[in-house]
PDB file of C-alpha atoms and ligand atoms in Angstrom:
ATOM      1  CA  MET A   1     -71.998-146.733-128.594  1.00 66.00           C
ATOM      2  CA  PRO A   2     -74.815-146.701-126.621  1.00 81.00           C
ATOM      3  CA  ALA A   3     -75.252-150.229-124.568  1.00 97.00           C
ATOM      4  CA  LEU A   4     -77.949-151.970-125.236  1.00 98.00           C
ATOM      5  CA  ILE A   5     -80.094-154.548-123.066  1.00 98.00           C
ATOM      6  CA  ASN A   6     -82.106-157.775-124.732  1.00 99.00           C
ATOM      7  CA  PRO A   7     -83.589-160.047-121.778  1.00 99.00           C
ATOM      8  CA  SER A   8     -83.411-163.426-122.699  1.00 98.00           C
ATOM      9  CA  ILE A   9     -87.044-165.193-122.249  1.00 98.00           C
ATOM     10  CA  LEU A  10     -85.983-168.002-121.258  1.00 98.00           C
ATOM     11  CA  SER A  11     -86.524-167.426-117.692  1.00 98.00           C
ATOM     12  CA  ALA A  12     -90.099-165.736-118.742  1.00 98.00           C
ATOM     13  CA  ASP A  13     -92.547-167.927-117.832  1.00 98.00           C
ATOM     14  CA  PHE A  14     -93.059-170.449-120.740  1.00 98.00           C
ATOM     15  CA  ALA A  15     -97.329-170.498-120.307  1.00 98.00           C
ATOM     16  CA  ASN A  16     -97.277-166.557-120.184  1.00 98.00           C
ATOM     17  CA  LEU A  17     -94.459-165.651-122.756  1.00 98.00           C
ATOM     18  CA  GLU A  18     -96.536-162.354-124.765  1.00 98.00           C
ATOM     19  CA  ARG A  19     -97.099-161.205-120.948  1.00 98.00           C
ATOM     20  CA  ASP A  20     -93.440-161.403-120.432  1.00 98.00           C
ATOM     21  CA  LEU A  21     -92.279-159.999-123.688  1.00 98.00           C
ATOM     22  CA  HIS A  22     -93.977-157.399-122.963  1.00 98.00           C
ATOM     23  CA  ALA A  23     -92.696-156.380-119.243  1.00 98.00           C
ATOM     24  CA  ILE A  24     -89.567-155.986-121.247  1.00 98.00           C
ATOM     25  CA  SER A  25     -90.860-153.243-124.299  1.00 98.00           C
ATOM     26  CA  THR A  26     -88.356-150.777-123.012  1.00 98.00           C
ATOM     27  CA  ALA A  27     -85.732-153.422-123.598  1.00 98.00           C
ATOM     28  CA  ASP A  28     -83.153-152.567-126.941  1.00 98.00           C
ATOM     29  CA  TYR A  29     -84.346-156.480-128.092  1.00 99.00           C
ATOM     30  CA  ALA A  30     -85.641-159.458-127.032  1.00 99.00           C
ATOM     31  CA  HIS A  31     -83.050-161.993-126.772  1.00 99.00           C
ATOM     32  CA  VAL A  32     -85.444-165.874-127.718  1.00 99.00           C
ATOM     33  CA  ASP A  33     -82.693-168.780-126.815  1.00 99.00           C
ATOM     34  CA  VAL A  34     -83.413-171.723-129.155  1.00 99.00           C
ATOM     35  CA  MET A  35     -82.589-174.817-127.824  1.00 98.00           C
ATOM     36  CA  ASP A  36     -82.301-178.240-130.103  1.00 98.00           C
ATOM     37  CA  ASN A  37     -81.004-181.124-127.358  1.00 98.00           C
ATOM     38  CA  HIS A  38     -78.405-181.579-129.720  1.00 98.00           C
ATOM     39  CA  PHE A  39     -75.710-178.595-129.762  1.00 98.00           C
ATOM     40  CA  VAL A  40     -76.838-178.068-126.063  1.00 98.00           C
ATOM     41  CA  PRO A  41     -78.350-180.272-123.611  1.00 98.00           C
ATOM     42  CA  ASN A  42     -81.821-178.646-123.232  1.00 98.00           C
ATOM     43  CA  LEU A  43     -84.739-178.108-125.435  1.00 98.00           C
ATOM     44  CA  THR A  44     -86.425-174.533-125.691  1.00 98.00           C
ATOM     45  CA  LEU A  45     -88.538-173.638-128.565  1.00 98.00           C
ATOM     46  CA  GLY A  46     -88.834-174.053-132.787  1.00 98.00           C
ATOM     47  CA  LEU A  47     -89.821-172.116-135.706  1.00 98.00           C
ATOM     48  CA  PRO A  48     -93.807-171.797-135.224  1.00 98.00           C
ATOM     49  CA  VAL A  49     -93.708-170.172-131.268  1.00 98.00           C
ATOM     50  CA  PHE A  50     -90.644-168.290-132.507  1.00 98.00           C
ATOM     51  CA  GLU A  51     -92.247-167.002-135.651  1.00 98.00           C
ATOM     52  CA  ARG A  52     -95.717-166.090-132.714  1.00 98.00           C
ATOM     53  CA  LEU A  53     -92.712-164.122-130.688  1.00 98.00           C
ATOM     54  CA  VAL A  54     -91.373-161.963-133.603  1.00 98.00           C
ATOM     55  CA  GLN A  55     -95.020-161.157-134.103  1.00 98.00           C
ATOM     56  CA  VAL A  56     -96.317-160.389-131.415  1.00 98.00           C
ATOM     57  CA  SER A  57     -92.485-158.876-129.498  1.00 98.00           C
ATOM     58  CA  PRO A  58     -92.882-154.889-128.381  1.00 98.00           C
ATOM     59  CA  VAL A  59     -89.187-154.458-129.108  1.00 98.00           C
ATOM     60  CA  PRO A  60     -86.607-156.597-132.697  1.00 98.00           C
ATOM     61  CA  VAL A  61     -86.476-160.205-131.514  1.00 99.00           C
ATOM     62  CA  ASP A  62     -82.272-161.275-131.157  1.00 99.00           C
ATOM     63  CA  GLY A  63     -82.608-164.760-131.666  1.00 99.00           C
ATOM     64  CA  HIS A  64     -79.721-166.879-131.040  1.00 99.00           C
ATOM     65  CA  LEU A  65     -79.686-170.291-132.151  1.00 99.00           C
ATOM     66  CA  MET A  66     -78.190-173.124-130.143  1.00 99.00           C
ATOM     67  CA  ILE A  67     -78.458-175.850-132.917  1.00 98.00           C
ATOM     68  CA  ALA A  68     -76.930-178.426-135.175  1.00 98.00           C
ATOM     69  CA  ASP A  69     -76.691-177.582-138.523  1.00 98.00           C
ATOM     70  CA  PRO A  70     -77.686-173.717-138.479  1.00 99.00           C
ATOM     71  CA  ASP A  71     -76.863-173.851-141.966  1.00 98.00           C
ATOM     72  CA  ARG A  72     -79.703-175.811-142.594  1.00 98.00           C
ATOM     73  CA  TRP A  73     -82.140-173.940-139.605  1.00 98.00           C
ATOM     74  CA  ALA A  74     -80.996-170.819-139.665  1.00 99.00           C
ATOM     75  CA  PRO A  75     -82.512-168.825-142.596  1.00 99.00           C
ATOM     76  CA  ALA A  76     -85.937-169.700-141.491  1.00 99.00           C
ATOM     77  CA  TYR A  77     -85.004-167.369-138.717  1.00 99.00           C
ATOM     78  CA  ALA A  78     -84.757-164.831-140.148  1.00 99.00           C
ATOM     79  CA  GLU A  79     -87.488-165.338-143.121  1.00 98.00           C
ATOM     80  CA  ALA A  80     -89.797-165.542-139.592  1.00 98.00           C
ATOM     81  CA  GLY A  81     -88.716-161.450-138.770  1.00 98.00           C
ATOM     82  CA  ALA A  82     -86.035-161.658-136.556  1.00 99.00           C
ATOM     83  CA  ALA A  83     -83.997-158.570-136.559  1.00 99.00           C
ATOM     84  CA  SER A  84     -80.452-160.176-135.711  1.00 99.00           C
ATOM     85  CA  VAL A  85     -80.417-164.331-135.733  1.00 99.00           C
ATOM     86  CA  THR A  86     -76.862-165.740-133.879  1.00 99.00           C
ATOM     87  CA  PHE A  87     -75.817-169.196-135.365  1.00 99.00           C
ATOM     88  CA  HIS A  88     -72.665-170.471-133.391  1.00 99.00           C
ATOM     89  CA  ALA A  89     -69.212-171.257-135.231  1.00 98.00           C
ATOM     90  CA  GLU A  90     -69.014-174.510-133.327  1.00 98.00           C
ATOM     91  CA  ALA A  91     -71.920-176.128-135.143  1.00 98.00           C
ATOM     92  CA  ALA A  92     -71.941-174.441-138.490  1.00 98.00           C
ATOM     93  CA  GLN A  93     -70.660-175.819-141.777  1.00 98.00           C
ATOM     94  CA  ALA A  94     -70.384-172.950-143.881  1.00 98.00           C
ATOM     95  CA  PRO A  95     -70.362-169.350-141.607  1.00 98.00           C
ATOM     96  CA  VAL A  96     -70.121-166.847-143.954  1.00 98.00           C
ATOM     97  CA  ARG A  97     -72.410-167.917-146.376  1.00 98.00           C
ATOM     98  CA  LEU A  98     -74.589-168.496-143.979  1.00 98.00           C
ATOM     99  CA  ALA A  99     -74.400-165.524-142.491  1.00 98.00           C
ATOM    100  CA  ARG A 100     -74.822-163.592-146.268  1.00 98.00           C
ATOM    101  CA  GLU A 101     -77.196-165.941-146.816  1.00 98.00           C
ATOM    102  CA  LEU A 102     -79.306-163.882-143.012  1.00 98.00           C
ATOM    103  CA  ARG A 103     -78.659-161.003-144.047  1.00 98.00           C
ATOM    104  CA  ARG A 104     -79.678-161.324-147.827  1.00 98.00           C
ATOM    105  CA  LEU A 105     -83.262-162.059-145.705  1.00 98.00           C
ATOM    106  CA  GLY A 106     -82.879-158.810-144.204  1.00 98.00           C
ATOM    107  CA  ALA A 107     -81.637-159.857-140.540  1.00 99.00           C
ATOM    108  CA  ARG A 108     -78.375-158.674-138.635  1.00 98.00           C
ATOM    109  CA  ALA A 109     -75.953-161.759-138.781  1.00 99.00           C
ATOM    110  CA  GLY A 110     -74.064-162.577-135.406  1.00 99.00           C
ATOM    111  CA  LEU A 111     -71.845-165.195-135.025  1.00 98.00           C
ATOM    112  CA  ALA A 112     -71.305-167.307-130.889  1.00 99.00           C
ATOM    113  CA  LEU A 113     -68.704-168.247-129.162  1.00 98.00           C
ATOM    114  CA  ARG A 114     -68.571-170.940-126.481  1.00 98.00           C
ATOM    115  CA  PRO A 115     -66.261-170.546-123.640  1.00 98.00           C
ATOM    116  CA  ALA A 116     -63.682-172.457-124.997  1.00 98.00           C
ATOM    117  CA  THR A 117     -64.115-171.532-128.785  1.00 98.00           C
ATOM    118  CA  PRO A 118     -60.903-169.397-129.638  1.00 98.00           C
ATOM    119  CA  VAL A 119     -62.498-165.843-131.539  1.00 98.00           C
ATOM    120  CA  GLU A 120     -59.429-165.581-133.248  1.00 97.00           C
ATOM    121  CA  PRO A 121     -59.790-168.508-136.667  1.00 97.00           C
ATOM    122  CA  PHE A 122     -62.713-166.014-137.499  1.00 97.00           C
ATOM    123  CA  LEU A 123     -61.089-162.701-137.331  1.00 96.00           C
ATOM    124  CA  ASP A 124     -60.752-162.173-140.538  1.00 94.00           C
ATOM    125  CA  LEU A 125     -64.254-162.534-141.245  1.00 96.00           C
ATOM    126  CA  LEU A 126     -65.026-159.827-139.025  1.00 98.00           C
ATOM    127  CA  GLY A 127     -66.888-157.514-142.138  1.00 98.00           C
ATOM    128  CA  GLU A 128     -69.285-160.333-142.832  1.00 98.00           C
ATOM    129  CA  VAL A 129     -71.352-160.305-139.403  1.00 98.00           C
ATOM    130  CA  ASP A 130     -72.830-157.922-137.350  1.00 98.00           C
ATOM    131  CA  MET A 131     -72.485-158.718-133.948  1.00 98.00           C
ATOM    132  CA  ILE A 132     -69.953-161.859-132.204  1.00 98.00           C
ATOM    133  CA  LEU A 133     -71.491-162.362-128.829  1.00 99.00           C
ATOM    134  CA  VAL A 134     -69.218-164.003-126.616  1.00 99.00           C
ATOM    135  CA  MET A 135     -70.814-166.886-124.181  1.00 99.00           C
ATOM    136  CA  THR A 136     -70.167-166.073-120.908  1.00 99.00           C
ATOM    137  CA  VAL A 137     -71.207-169.504-119.917  1.00 99.00           C
ATOM    138  CA  GLU A 138     -71.538-172.676-121.647  1.00 98.00           C
ATOM    139  CA  PRO A 139     -74.763-172.447-123.396  1.00 98.00           C
ATOM    140  CA  GLY A 140     -77.688-174.469-122.295  1.00 98.00           C
ATOM    141  CA  PHE A 141     -78.920-173.104-119.323  1.00 98.00           C
ATOM    142  CA  GLY A 142     -79.939-169.747-117.411  1.00 98.00           C
ATOM    143  CA  GLY A 143     -78.586-169.298-113.763  1.00 98.00           C
ATOM    144  CA  GLN A 144     -75.265-170.195-114.458  1.00 98.00           C
ATOM    145  CA  SER A 145     -72.376-167.920-113.163  1.00 98.00           C
ATOM    146  CA  PHE A 146     -70.653-165.114-115.407  1.00 98.00           C
ATOM    147  CA  ILE A 147     -66.930-166.891-116.403  1.00 98.00           C
ATOM    148  CA  ASP A 148     -65.005-164.480-114.921  1.00 98.00           C
ATOM    149  CA  GLY A 149     -61.809-166.067-118.174  1.00 98.00           C
ATOM    150  CA  THR A 150     -64.223-164.720-121.084  1.00 98.00           C
ATOM    151  CA  LEU A 151     -63.134-161.656-120.634  1.00 98.00           C
ATOM    152  CA  PRO A 152     -59.668-161.848-122.621  1.00 98.00           C
ATOM    153  CA  LYS A 153     -62.083-162.636-125.504  1.00 98.00           C
ATOM    154  CA  ILE A 154     -63.902-160.174-125.473  1.00 98.00           C
ATOM    155  CA  ARG A 155     -61.096-157.724-125.306  1.00 98.00           C
ATOM    156  CA  ARG A 156     -59.890-159.445-128.549  1.00 98.00           C
ATOM    157  CA  VAL A 157     -62.811-158.935-130.237  1.00 98.00           C
ATOM    158  CA  ARG A 158     -63.092-155.427-129.642  1.00 98.00           C
ATOM    159  CA  ARG A 159     -59.868-154.642-130.163  1.00 98.00           C
ATOM    160  CA  ALA A 160     -60.015-156.088-133.605  1.00 98.00           C
ATOM    161  CA  VAL A 161     -63.354-155.022-134.307  1.00 98.00           C
ATOM    162  CA  SER A 162     -61.799-151.137-133.797  1.00 97.00           C
ATOM    163  CA  GLU A 163     -58.904-151.968-135.573  1.00 97.00           C
ATOM    164  CA  ALA A 164     -60.777-153.438-138.916  1.00 97.00           C
ATOM    165  CA  GLY A 165     -63.158-149.881-138.741  1.00 98.00           C
ATOM    166  CA  LEU A 166     -66.101-151.890-138.480  1.00 97.00           C
ATOM    167  CA  ASP A 167     -69.476-151.618-136.385  1.00 96.00           C
ATOM    168  CA  VAL A 168     -69.550-155.078-134.916  1.00 98.00           C
ATOM    169  CA  HIS A 169     -71.458-155.091-132.112  1.00 98.00           C
ATOM    170  CA  VAL A 170     -69.943-157.119-128.973  1.00 98.00           C
ATOM    171  CA  GLN A 171     -72.468-159.131-127.217  1.00 98.00           C
ATOM    172  CA  VAL A 172     -72.451-160.771-124.036  1.00 99.00           C
ATOM    173  CA  ASP A 173     -74.764-164.029-122.735  1.00 99.00           C
ATOM    174  CA  GLY A 174     -74.373-165.603-119.350  1.00 98.00           C
ATOM    175  CA  GLY A 175     -74.173-164.563-116.012  1.00 98.00           C
ATOM    176  CA  VAL A 176     -74.993-160.763-116.843  1.00 99.00           C
ATOM    177  CA  SER A 177     -75.953-158.691-113.624  1.00 98.00           C
ATOM    178  CA  ARG A 178     -75.497-155.890-111.707  1.00 98.00           C
ATOM    179  CA  GLU A 179     -72.337-158.256-110.201  1.00 98.00           C
ATOM    180  CA  THR A 180     -70.855-158.359-113.473  1.00 98.00           C
ATOM    181  CA  ILE A 181     -72.575-155.929-116.499  1.00 98.00           C
ATOM    182  CA  GLU A 182     -69.322-153.418-115.764  1.00 98.00           C
ATOM    183  CA  ARG A 183     -66.429-155.884-116.396  1.00 98.00           C
ATOM    184  CA  ALA A 184     -67.996-157.466-119.237  1.00 98.00           C
ATOM    185  CA  ALA A 185     -68.685-153.971-120.490  1.00 98.00           C
ATOM    186  CA  GLU A 186     -65.488-152.616-119.102  1.00 98.00           C
ATOM    187  CA  ALA A 187     -63.673-155.107-121.724  1.00 98.00           C
ATOM    188  CA  GLY A 188     -65.649-154.214-124.756  1.00 98.00           C
ATOM    189  CA  ALA A 189     -69.251-155.785-124.635  1.00 98.00           C
ATOM    190  CA  ASN A 190     -71.636-153.722-125.721  1.00 98.00           C
ATOM    191  CA  VAL A 191     -74.886-155.735-126.217  1.00 98.00           C
ATOM    192  CA  PHE A 192     -76.092-157.257-123.441  1.00 98.00           C
ATOM    193  CA  VAL A 193     -77.976-160.756-122.651  1.00 99.00           C
ATOM    194  CA  ALA A 194     -80.158-160.778-118.878  1.00 98.00           C
ATOM    195  CA  GLY A 195     -82.741-163.978-118.170  1.00 98.00           C
ATOM    196  CA  SER A 196     -82.232-164.143-114.009  1.00 98.00           C
ATOM    197  CA  ALA A 197     -81.394-161.001-113.685  1.00 98.00           C
ATOM    198  CA  VAL A 198     -84.016-159.343-116.090  1.00 98.00           C
ATOM    199  CA  TYR A 199     -86.843-161.270-114.928  1.00 98.00           C
ATOM    200  CA  GLY A 200     -85.502-161.932-111.603  1.00 98.00           C
ATOM    201  CA  ALA A 201     -86.070-158.838-110.206  1.00 98.00           C
ATOM    202  CA  GLU A 202     -89.103-156.785-108.464  1.00 98.00           C
ATOM    203  CA  SER A 203     -89.329-154.378-110.745  1.00 98.00           C
ATOM    204  CA  VAL A 204     -88.291-155.682-114.737  1.00 98.00           C
ATOM    205  CA  PRO A 205     -88.054-152.143-116.658  1.00 98.00           C
ATOM    206  CA  ALA A 206     -86.317-150.471-113.318  1.00 98.00           C
ATOM    207  CA  GLU A 207     -83.464-153.976-113.774  1.00 98.00           C
ATOM    208  CA  ILE A 208     -83.885-152.916-117.455  1.00 98.00           C
ATOM    209  CA  ALA A 209     -83.129-149.379-116.776  1.00 98.00           C
ATOM    210  CA  VAL A 210     -80.363-150.227-113.949  1.00 98.00           C
ATOM    211  CA  LEU A 211     -78.653-152.635-115.990  1.00 98.00           C
ATOM    212  CA  ARG A 212     -78.389-150.524-118.876  1.00 98.00           C
ATOM    213  CA  ASP A 213     -76.690-147.240-117.002  1.00 97.00           C
ATOM    214  CA  MET A 214     -73.955-149.887-115.090  1.00 98.00           C
ATOM    215  CA  ALA A 215     -73.420-150.028-118.895  1.00 98.00           C
ATOM    216  CA  SER A 216     -73.298-147.650-120.581  1.00 97.00           C
ATOM    217  CA  ALA A 217     -70.996-145.828-118.166  1.00 96.00           C
ATOM    218  CA  HIS A 218     -68.086-148.300-118.678  1.00 96.00           C
ATOM    219  CA  VAL A 219     -69.304-149.098-122.727  1.00 93.00           C
ATOM    220  CA  HIS A 220     -66.009-147.779-124.805  1.00 78.00           C
TER     221      HIS A 220
HETATM  222  C1  LIG B   1     -77.805-169.931-122.536  1.00 91.83           C
HETATM  223  C2  LIG B   1     -79.170-168.824-123.350  1.00 91.83           C
HETATM  224  C3  LIG B   1     -79.022-167.727-122.245  1.00 91.83           C
HETATM  225  C4  LIG B   1     -79.994-167.504-120.396  1.00 91.83           C
HETATM  226  C5  LIG B   1     -78.699-166.360-120.382  1.00 91.83           C
HETATM  227  O1  LIG B   1     -77.570-170.673-123.049  1.00 91.83           O
HETATM  228  O2  LIG B   1     -78.751-168.364-123.954  1.00 91.83           O
HETATM  229  O3  LIG B   1     -79.277-166.098-122.913  1.00 91.83           O
HETATM  230  O4  LIG B   1     -80.794-166.899-120.792  1.00 91.83           O
HETATM  231  O5  LIG B   1     -79.748-166.647-118.909  1.00 91.83           O
HETATM  232  P1  LIG B   1     -78.424-166.126-117.159  1.00 91.83           P
HETATM  233  O6  LIG B   1     -78.890-164.316-117.818  1.00 91.83           O
HETATM  234  O7  LIG B   1     -79.857-166.239-116.396  1.00 91.83           O
HETATM  235  O8  LIG B   1     -77.418-166.156-117.173  1.00 91.83           O
HETATM  236 ZN1  LIG B   2     -79.181-166.785-125.454  1.00 91.83          ZN
END
C-alpha cells in the first residue's frame, strides 16, 4: 500500500487558504479540520467555508470533524463534495448508520478515536468504514507532540484490518513529522496527516516528498 500524505490546513494562513491549498498540490488529500468549540476547545471553520475549500482545492478533501452530534451535521460535509468524511467515535450516537449515510452520499467514511478511546468496541464494524483515524495527540490544536502510547493501538487496528482482509485505511493525525512518521508507518499507519511539519517547512513540496518517502519505506 502506498503511503498517503494529507497536510492539515490548520497550520495554513487562514487569510490565504486558497493559496495554501495550491501549495500542497502534490499531496494526496488536503486535511481540513472542522472544530466546533464543543467537542474540542477550539473553533475553526464550518460548512460554508468547507464547501468553498472543496471547490478550489487541487486535491481531494479529507474532512476531519471534531464536532458534537456528527449524526446530524456530518452528512452535509459529504454533500459538499468531501472525498472523505471522518467523525469521532466518542461523539456519534449511531456510527454505523452515519457511516452508511456518508458512503451513500459518495464520500469515504472515517471513524476517529481520541488517544484514550479503545478500538476494540469497533473492530466488528470495520467493514462499515473506509478509514480508522487513530489520533496521536488530543484533538484540538496543531503543533503538539506525538503520543507514543498510541502506537500499540495503531498495531491492533492494522492487524484487525489485515485479518479481516479489508481495504481500510489507517490514518494518524497529530505530531507527525520526520521524527515520528517512520514509527507510525512501522506500526501500521498508511495515511499521514501533518500540519505544522508541512506548513512550517522551508519548502512545502519538498517536505511532502520527504515524508512520503520516509513513510513508504515502512508501510507494509
Ligand atoms: C488536531 C488536528 C490535526 C492538526 C495536526 O486536532 O486534528 O489535524 O492539524 O497538527 P500537527 O501536524 O501540527 O500536529
Ligand atoms: Zn485532523
